[in-house]
PDB file of C-alpha atoms in Angstrom:
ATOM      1  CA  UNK A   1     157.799 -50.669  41.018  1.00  0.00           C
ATOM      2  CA  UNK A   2     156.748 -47.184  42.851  1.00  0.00           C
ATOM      3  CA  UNK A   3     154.992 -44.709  41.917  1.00  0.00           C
ATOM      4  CA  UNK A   4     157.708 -41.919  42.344  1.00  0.00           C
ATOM      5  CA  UNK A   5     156.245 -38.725  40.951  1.00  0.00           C
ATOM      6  CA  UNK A   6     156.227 -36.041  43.478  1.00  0.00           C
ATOM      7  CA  UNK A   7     152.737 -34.757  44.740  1.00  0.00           C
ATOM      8  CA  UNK A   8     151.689 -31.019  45.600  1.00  0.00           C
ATOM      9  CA  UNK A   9     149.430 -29.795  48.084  1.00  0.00           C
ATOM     10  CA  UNK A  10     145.939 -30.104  46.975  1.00  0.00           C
ATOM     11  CA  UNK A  11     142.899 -27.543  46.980  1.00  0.00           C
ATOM     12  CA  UNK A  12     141.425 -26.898  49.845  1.00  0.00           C
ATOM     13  CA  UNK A  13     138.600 -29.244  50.391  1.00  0.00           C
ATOM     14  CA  UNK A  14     135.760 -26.529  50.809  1.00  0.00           C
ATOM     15  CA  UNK A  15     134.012 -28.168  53.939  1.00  0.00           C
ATOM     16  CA  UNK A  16     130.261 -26.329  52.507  1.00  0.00           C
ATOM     17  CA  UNK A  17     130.429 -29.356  49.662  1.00  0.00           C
ATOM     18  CA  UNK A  18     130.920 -32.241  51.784  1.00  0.00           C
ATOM     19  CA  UNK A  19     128.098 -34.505  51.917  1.00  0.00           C
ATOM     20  CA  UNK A  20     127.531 -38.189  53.232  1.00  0.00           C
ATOM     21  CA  UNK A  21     127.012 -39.697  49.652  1.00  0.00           C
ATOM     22  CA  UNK A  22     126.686 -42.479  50.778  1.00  0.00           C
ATOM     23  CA  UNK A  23     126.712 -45.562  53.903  1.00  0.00           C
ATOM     24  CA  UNK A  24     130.663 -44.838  55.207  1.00  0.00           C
ATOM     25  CA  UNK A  25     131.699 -42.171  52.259  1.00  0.00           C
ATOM     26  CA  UNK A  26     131.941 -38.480  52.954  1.00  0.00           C
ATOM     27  CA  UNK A  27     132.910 -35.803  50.342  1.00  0.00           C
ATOM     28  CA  UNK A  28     131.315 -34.499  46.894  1.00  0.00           C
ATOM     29  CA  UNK A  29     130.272 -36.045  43.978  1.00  0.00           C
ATOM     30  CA  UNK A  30     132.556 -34.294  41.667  1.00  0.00           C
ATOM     31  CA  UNK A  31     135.630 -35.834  44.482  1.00  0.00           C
ATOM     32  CA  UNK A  32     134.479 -39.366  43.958  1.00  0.00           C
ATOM     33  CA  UNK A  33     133.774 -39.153  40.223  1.00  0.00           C
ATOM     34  CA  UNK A  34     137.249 -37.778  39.968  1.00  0.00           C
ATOM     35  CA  UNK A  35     139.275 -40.107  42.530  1.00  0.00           C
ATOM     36  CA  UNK A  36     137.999 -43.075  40.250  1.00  0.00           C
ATOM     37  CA  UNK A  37     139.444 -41.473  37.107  1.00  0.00           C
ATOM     38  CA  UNK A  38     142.544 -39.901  37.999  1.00  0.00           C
ATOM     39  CA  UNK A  39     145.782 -41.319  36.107  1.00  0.00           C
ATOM     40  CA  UNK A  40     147.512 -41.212  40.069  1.00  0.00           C
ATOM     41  CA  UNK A  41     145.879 -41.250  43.599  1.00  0.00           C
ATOM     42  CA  UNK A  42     147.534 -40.953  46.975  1.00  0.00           C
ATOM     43  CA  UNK A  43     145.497 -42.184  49.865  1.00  0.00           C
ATOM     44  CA  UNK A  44     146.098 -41.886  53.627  1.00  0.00           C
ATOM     45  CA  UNK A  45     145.177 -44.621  55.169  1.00  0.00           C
ATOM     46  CA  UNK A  46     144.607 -45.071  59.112  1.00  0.00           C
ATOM     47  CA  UNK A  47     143.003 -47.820  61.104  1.00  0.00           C
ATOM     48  CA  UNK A  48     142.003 -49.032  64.858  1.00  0.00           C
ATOM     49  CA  UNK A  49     142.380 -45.231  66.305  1.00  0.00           C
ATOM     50  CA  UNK A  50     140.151 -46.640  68.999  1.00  0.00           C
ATOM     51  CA  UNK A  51     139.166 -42.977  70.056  1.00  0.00           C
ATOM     52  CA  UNK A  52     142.639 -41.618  69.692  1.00  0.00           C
ATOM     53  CA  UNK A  53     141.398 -38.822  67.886  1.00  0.00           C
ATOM     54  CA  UNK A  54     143.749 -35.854  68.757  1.00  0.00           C
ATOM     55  CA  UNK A  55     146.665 -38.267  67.171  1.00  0.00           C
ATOM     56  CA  UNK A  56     143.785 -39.054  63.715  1.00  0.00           C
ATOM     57  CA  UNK A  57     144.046 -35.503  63.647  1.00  0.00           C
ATOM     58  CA  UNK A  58     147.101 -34.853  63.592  1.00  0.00           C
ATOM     59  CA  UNK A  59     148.295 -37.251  61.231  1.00  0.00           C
ATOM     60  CA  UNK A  60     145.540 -35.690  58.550  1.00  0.00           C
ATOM     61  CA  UNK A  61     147.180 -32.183  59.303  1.00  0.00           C
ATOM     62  CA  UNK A  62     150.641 -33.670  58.525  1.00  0.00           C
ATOM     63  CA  UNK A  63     149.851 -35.584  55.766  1.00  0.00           C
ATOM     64  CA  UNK A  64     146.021 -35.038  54.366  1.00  0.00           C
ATOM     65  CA  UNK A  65     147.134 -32.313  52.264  1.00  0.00           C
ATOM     66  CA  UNK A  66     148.969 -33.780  49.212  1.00  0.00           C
ATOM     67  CA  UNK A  67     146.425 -37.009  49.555  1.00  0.00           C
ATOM     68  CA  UNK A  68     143.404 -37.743  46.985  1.00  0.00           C
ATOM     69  CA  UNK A  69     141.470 -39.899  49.544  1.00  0.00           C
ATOM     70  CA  UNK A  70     141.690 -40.914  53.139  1.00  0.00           C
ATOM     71  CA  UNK A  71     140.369 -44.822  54.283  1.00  0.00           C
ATOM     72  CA  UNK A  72     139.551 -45.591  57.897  1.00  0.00           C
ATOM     73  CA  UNK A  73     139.210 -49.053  58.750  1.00  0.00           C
ATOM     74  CA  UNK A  74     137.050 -49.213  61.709  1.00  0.00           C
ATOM     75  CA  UNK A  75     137.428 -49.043  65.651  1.00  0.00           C
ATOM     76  CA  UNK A  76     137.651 -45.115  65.759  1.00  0.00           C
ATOM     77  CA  UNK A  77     134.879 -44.400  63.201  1.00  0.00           C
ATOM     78  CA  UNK A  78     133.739 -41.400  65.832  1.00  0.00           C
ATOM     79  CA  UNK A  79     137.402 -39.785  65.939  1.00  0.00           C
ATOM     80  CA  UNK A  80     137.395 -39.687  62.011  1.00  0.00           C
ATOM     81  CA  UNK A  81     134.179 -37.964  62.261  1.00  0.00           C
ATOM     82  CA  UNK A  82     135.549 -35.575  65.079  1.00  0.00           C
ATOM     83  CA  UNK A  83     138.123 -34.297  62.613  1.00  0.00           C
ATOM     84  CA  UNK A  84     135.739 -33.258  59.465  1.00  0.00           C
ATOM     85  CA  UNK A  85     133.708 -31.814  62.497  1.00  0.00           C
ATOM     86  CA  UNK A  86     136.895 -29.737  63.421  1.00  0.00           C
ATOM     87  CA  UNK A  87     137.325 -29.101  59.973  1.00  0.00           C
ATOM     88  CA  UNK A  88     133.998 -27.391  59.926  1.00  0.00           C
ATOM     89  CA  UNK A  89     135.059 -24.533  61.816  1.00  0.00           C
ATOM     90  CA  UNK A  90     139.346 -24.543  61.454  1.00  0.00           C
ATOM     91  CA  UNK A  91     140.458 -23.314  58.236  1.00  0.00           C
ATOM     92  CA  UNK A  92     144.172 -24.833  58.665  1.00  0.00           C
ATOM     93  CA  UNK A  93     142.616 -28.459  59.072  1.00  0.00           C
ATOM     94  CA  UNK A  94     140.149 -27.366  56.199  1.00  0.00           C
ATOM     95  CA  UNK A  95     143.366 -27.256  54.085  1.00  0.00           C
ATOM     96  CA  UNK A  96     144.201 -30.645  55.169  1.00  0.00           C
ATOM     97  CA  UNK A  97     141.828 -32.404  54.956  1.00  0.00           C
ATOM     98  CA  UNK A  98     141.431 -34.992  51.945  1.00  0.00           C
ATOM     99  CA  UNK A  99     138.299 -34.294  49.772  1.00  0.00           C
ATOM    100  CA  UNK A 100     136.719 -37.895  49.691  1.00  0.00           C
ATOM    101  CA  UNK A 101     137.018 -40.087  53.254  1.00  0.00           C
ATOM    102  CA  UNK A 102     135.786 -43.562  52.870  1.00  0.00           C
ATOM    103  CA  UNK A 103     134.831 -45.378  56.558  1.00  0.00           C
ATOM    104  CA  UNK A 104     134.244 -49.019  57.565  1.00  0.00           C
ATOM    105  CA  UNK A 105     132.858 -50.150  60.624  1.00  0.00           C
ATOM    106  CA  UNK A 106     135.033 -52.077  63.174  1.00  0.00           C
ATOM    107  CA  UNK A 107     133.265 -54.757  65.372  1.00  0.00           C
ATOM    108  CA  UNK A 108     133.824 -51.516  68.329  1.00  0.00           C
ATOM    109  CA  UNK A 109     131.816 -48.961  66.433  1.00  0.00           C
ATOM    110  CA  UNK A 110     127.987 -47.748  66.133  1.00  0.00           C
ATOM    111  CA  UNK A 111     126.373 -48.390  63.067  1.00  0.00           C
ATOM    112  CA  UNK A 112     125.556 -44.582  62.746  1.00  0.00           C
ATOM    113  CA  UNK A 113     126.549 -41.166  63.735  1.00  0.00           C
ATOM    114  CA  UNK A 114     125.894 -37.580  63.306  1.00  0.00           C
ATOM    115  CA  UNK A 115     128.174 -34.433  62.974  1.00  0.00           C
ATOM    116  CA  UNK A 116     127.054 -31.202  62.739  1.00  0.00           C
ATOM    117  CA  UNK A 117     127.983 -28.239  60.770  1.00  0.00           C
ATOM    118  CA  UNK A 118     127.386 -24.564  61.295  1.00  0.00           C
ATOM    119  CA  UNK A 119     125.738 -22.401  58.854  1.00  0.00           C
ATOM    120  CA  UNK A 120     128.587 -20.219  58.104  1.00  0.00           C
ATOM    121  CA  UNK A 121     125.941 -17.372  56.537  1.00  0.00           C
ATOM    122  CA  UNK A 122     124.428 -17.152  59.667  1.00  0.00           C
ATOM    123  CA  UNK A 123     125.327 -18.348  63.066  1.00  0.00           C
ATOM    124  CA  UNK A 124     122.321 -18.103  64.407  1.00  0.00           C
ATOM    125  CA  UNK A 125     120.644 -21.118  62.935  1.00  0.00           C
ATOM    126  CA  UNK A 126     120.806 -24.175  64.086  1.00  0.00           C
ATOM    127  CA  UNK A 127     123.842 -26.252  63.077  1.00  0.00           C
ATOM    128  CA  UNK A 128     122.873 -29.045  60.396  1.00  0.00           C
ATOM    129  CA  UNK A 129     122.845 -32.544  61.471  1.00  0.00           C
ATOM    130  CA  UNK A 130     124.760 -34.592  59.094  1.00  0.00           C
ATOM    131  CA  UNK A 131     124.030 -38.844  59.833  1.00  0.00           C
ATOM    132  CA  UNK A 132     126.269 -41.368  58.309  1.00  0.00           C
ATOM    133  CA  UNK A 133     126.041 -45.158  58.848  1.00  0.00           C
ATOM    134  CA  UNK A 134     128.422 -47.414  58.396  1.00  0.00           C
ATOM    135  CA  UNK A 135     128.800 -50.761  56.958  1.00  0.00           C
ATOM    136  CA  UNK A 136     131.421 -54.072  57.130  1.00  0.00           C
ATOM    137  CA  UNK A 137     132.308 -53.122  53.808  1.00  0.00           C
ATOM    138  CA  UNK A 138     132.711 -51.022  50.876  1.00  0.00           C
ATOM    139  CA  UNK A 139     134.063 -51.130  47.450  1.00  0.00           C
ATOM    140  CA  UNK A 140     136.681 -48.256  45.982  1.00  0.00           C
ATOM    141  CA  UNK A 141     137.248 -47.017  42.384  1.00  0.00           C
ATOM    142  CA  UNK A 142     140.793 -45.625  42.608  1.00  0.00           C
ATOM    143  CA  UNK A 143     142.420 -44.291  39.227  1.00  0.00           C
ATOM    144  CA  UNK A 144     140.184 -47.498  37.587  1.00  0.00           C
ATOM    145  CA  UNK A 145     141.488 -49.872  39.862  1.00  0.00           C
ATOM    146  CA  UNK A 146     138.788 -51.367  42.283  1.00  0.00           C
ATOM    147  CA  UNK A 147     139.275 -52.077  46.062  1.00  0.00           C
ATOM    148  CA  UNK A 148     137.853 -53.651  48.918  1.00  0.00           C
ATOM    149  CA  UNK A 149     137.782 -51.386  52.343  1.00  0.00           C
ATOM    150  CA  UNK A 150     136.839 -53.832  55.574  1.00  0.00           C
ATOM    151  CA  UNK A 151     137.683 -54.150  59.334  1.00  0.00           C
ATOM    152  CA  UNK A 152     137.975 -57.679  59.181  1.00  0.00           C
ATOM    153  CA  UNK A 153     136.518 -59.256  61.724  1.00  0.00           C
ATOM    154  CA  UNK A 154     132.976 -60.069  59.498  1.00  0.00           C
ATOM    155  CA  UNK A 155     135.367 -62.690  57.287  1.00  0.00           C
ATOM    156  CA  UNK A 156     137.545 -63.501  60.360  1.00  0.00           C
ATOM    157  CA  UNK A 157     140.982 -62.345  59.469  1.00  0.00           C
ATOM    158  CA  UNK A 158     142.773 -63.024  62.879  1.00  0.00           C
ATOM    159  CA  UNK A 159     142.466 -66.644  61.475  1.00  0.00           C
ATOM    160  CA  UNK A 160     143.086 -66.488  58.363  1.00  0.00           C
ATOM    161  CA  UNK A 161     143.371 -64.288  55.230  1.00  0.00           C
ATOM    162  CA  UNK A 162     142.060 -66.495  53.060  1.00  0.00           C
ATOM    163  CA  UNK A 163     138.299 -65.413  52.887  1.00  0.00           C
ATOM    164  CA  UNK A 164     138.366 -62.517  53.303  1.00  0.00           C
ATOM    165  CA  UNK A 165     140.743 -62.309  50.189  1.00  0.00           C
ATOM    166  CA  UNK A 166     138.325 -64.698  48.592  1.00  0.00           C
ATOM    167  CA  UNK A 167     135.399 -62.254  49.286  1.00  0.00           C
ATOM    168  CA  UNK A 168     137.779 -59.428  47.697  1.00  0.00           C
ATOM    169  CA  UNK A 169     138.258 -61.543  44.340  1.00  0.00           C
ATOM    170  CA  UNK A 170     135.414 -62.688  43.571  1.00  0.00           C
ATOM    171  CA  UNK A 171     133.839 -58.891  43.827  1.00  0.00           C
ATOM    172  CA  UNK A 172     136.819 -58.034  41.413  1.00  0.00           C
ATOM    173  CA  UNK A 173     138.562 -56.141  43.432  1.00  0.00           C
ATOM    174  CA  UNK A 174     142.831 -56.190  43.000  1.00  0.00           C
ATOM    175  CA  UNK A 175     143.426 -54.795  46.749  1.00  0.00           C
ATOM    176  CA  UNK A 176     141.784 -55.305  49.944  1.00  0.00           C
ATOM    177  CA  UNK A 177     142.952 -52.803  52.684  1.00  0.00           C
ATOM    178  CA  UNK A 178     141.626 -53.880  56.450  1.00  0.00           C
ATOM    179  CA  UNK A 179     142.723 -53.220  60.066  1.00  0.00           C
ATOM    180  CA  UNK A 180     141.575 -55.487  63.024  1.00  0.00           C
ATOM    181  CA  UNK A 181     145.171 -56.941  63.618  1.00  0.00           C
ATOM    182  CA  UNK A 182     146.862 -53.862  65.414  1.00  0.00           C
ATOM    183  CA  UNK A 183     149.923 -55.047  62.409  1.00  0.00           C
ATOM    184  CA  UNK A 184     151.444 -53.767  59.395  1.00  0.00           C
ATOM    185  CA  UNK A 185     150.610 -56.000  56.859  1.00  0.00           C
ATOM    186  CA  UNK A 186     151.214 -55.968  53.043  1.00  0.00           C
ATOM    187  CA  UNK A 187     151.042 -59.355  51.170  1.00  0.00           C
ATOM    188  CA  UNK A 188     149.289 -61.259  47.927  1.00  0.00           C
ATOM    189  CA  UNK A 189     146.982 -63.912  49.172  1.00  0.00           C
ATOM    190  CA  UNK A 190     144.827 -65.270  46.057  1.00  0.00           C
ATOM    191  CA  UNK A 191     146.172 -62.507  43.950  1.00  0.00           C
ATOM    192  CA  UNK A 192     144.646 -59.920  46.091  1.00  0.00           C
ATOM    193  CA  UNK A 193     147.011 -57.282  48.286  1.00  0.00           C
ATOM    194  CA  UNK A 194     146.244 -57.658  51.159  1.00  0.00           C
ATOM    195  CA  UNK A 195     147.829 -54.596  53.134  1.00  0.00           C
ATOM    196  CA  UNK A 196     146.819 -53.687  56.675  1.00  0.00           C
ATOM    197  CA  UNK A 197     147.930 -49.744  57.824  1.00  0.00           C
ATOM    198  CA  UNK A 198     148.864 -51.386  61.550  1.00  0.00           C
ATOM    199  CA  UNK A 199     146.732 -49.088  64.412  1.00  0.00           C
ATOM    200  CA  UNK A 200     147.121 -45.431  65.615  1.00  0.00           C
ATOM    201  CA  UNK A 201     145.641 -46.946  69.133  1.00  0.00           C
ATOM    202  CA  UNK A 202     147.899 -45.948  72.020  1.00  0.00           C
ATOM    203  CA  UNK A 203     150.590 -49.052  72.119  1.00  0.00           C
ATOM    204  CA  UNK A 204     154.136 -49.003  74.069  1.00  0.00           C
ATOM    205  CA  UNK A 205     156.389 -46.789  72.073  1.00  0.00           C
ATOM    206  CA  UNK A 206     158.315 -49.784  70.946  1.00  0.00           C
ATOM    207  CA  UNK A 207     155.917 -51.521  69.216  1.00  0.00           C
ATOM    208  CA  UNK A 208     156.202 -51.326  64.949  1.00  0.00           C
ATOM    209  CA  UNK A 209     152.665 -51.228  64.527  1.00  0.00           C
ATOM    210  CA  UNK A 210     152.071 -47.899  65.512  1.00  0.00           C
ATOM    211  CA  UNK A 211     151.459 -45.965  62.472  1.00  0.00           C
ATOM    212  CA  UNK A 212     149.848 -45.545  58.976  1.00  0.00           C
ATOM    213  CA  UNK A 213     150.290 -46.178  55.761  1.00  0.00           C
ATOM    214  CA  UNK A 214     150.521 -43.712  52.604  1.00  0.00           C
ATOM    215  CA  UNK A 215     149.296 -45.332  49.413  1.00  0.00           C
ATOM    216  CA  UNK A 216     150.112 -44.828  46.009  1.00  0.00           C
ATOM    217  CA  UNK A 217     148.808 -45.834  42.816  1.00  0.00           C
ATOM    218  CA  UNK A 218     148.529 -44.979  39.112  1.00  0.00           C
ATOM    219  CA  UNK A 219     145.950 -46.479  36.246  1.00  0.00           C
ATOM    220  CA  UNK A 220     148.207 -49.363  35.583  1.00  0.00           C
ATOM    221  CA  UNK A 221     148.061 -51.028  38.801  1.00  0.00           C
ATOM    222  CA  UNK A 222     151.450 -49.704  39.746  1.00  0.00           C
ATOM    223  CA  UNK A 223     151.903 -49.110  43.475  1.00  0.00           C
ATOM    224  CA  UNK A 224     153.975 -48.253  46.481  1.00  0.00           C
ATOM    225  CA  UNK A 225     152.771 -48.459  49.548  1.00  0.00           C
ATOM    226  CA  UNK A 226     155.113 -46.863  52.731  1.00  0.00           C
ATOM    227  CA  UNK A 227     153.934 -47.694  56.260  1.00  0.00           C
ATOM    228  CA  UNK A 228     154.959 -44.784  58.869  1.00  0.00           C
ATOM    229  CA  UNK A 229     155.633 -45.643  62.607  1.00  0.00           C
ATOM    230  CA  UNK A 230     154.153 -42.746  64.675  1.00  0.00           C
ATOM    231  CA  UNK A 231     154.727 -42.215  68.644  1.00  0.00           C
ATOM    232  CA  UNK A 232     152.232 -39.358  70.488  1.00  0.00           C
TER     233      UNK A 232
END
């Protein structure tokens, strides 16, 4: 069954509240608190951008705005953290720009980066350093339902989906969203969903992968999940 309600664009996600809250999750307390309770959730989710970024950015301008959350899967964590940067300083991506962002680390990333952000009362301090690390995995309230966020290459999912499944279930977790493959992916191994956004890396035209997903869920576990082929 889908989730079919229609969403509206949400408030602007006041950059000035964003904090790192956390290893790989950037927003505000009140976001998270909220994303875990909500009766519906839409989340963008985008993987292996593998420094793409102008293309990360403008899929969040096209579709961040009606979206409760945005996951990034790893390789590209720094062109995830190039768009909050421009969203530091561009009202229009401001407006687009989901209020939590949860990011895993690929096996291509740094453990840890900064961004900065400019102290809008007065430009003539120095801009604040925010650092993030990241880590192989994290774990997701969404509308009550938990989920596991991972690159996949720690639990060796070229091979095989069954541990890193395993590793989802046993944590509790009813989805497990991961990248690493460059493919779309959305199946039940172990009675976890296993779904896989395919890349935003720059592929031939032709190839299906291309794209990202848009996820949607309500407090019963109900779900749709649409996977959209992008060219740049």
């Amino acid at each position: 069954m889908e989730v079919k309600d229609e969403y509206v664009e949400k408030e602007v996600t006041d950059v000035n509240d964003l904090q790192v809250l956390s290893d790989g999750v950037i927003g505000s307390h009140e976001a998270l608190k909220r994303l875990a309770s909500l009766e519906r959730a839409k989340i963008l989710v985008i993987s292996d951008t593998h420094r793409n970024r102008d293309c990360c950015l403008k899929v969040i301008i096209e579709h961040g705005g009606v979206c409760d959350a945005l996951f990034h899967l790893g390789d590209g964590v720094q062109d995830i953290l190039y768009c909050v940067q421009v969203a530091f300083s561009d009202i229009s991506v401001q407006k687009k720009l989901p209020p939590v962002i949860f990011i895993v680390e690929g096996n291509l990333d740094p453990h840890n980066c900064s961004i900065f952000r400019q102290n809008q009362a007065s430009e003539m301090q120095r801009p604040e350093a925010l650092s993030i690390n990241f880590l192989g995995f994290l774990f997701v309230r969404v509308c009550k339902v938990s989920m596991m966020l991972t690159h996949g290459h720690l639990t060796n999912v070229k091979e095989t989906f069954a541990e890193t499944a395993s590793f989802a279930k046993v944590r509790g977790c009813n989805f497990c969203f991961f990248g690493h493959l460059h493919q779309f992916c959305d199946k039940s191994v172990e009675g976890v969903r296993m779904i896989n956004p395919g890349c935003l890396m720059r592929v031939p035209k032709q190839d299906d992968n291309k794209g990202f997903a848009l996820f949607e869920i309500n407090s019963l576990g109900t779900f749709s999940l649409k996977h959209i082929k992008y060219d740049n």
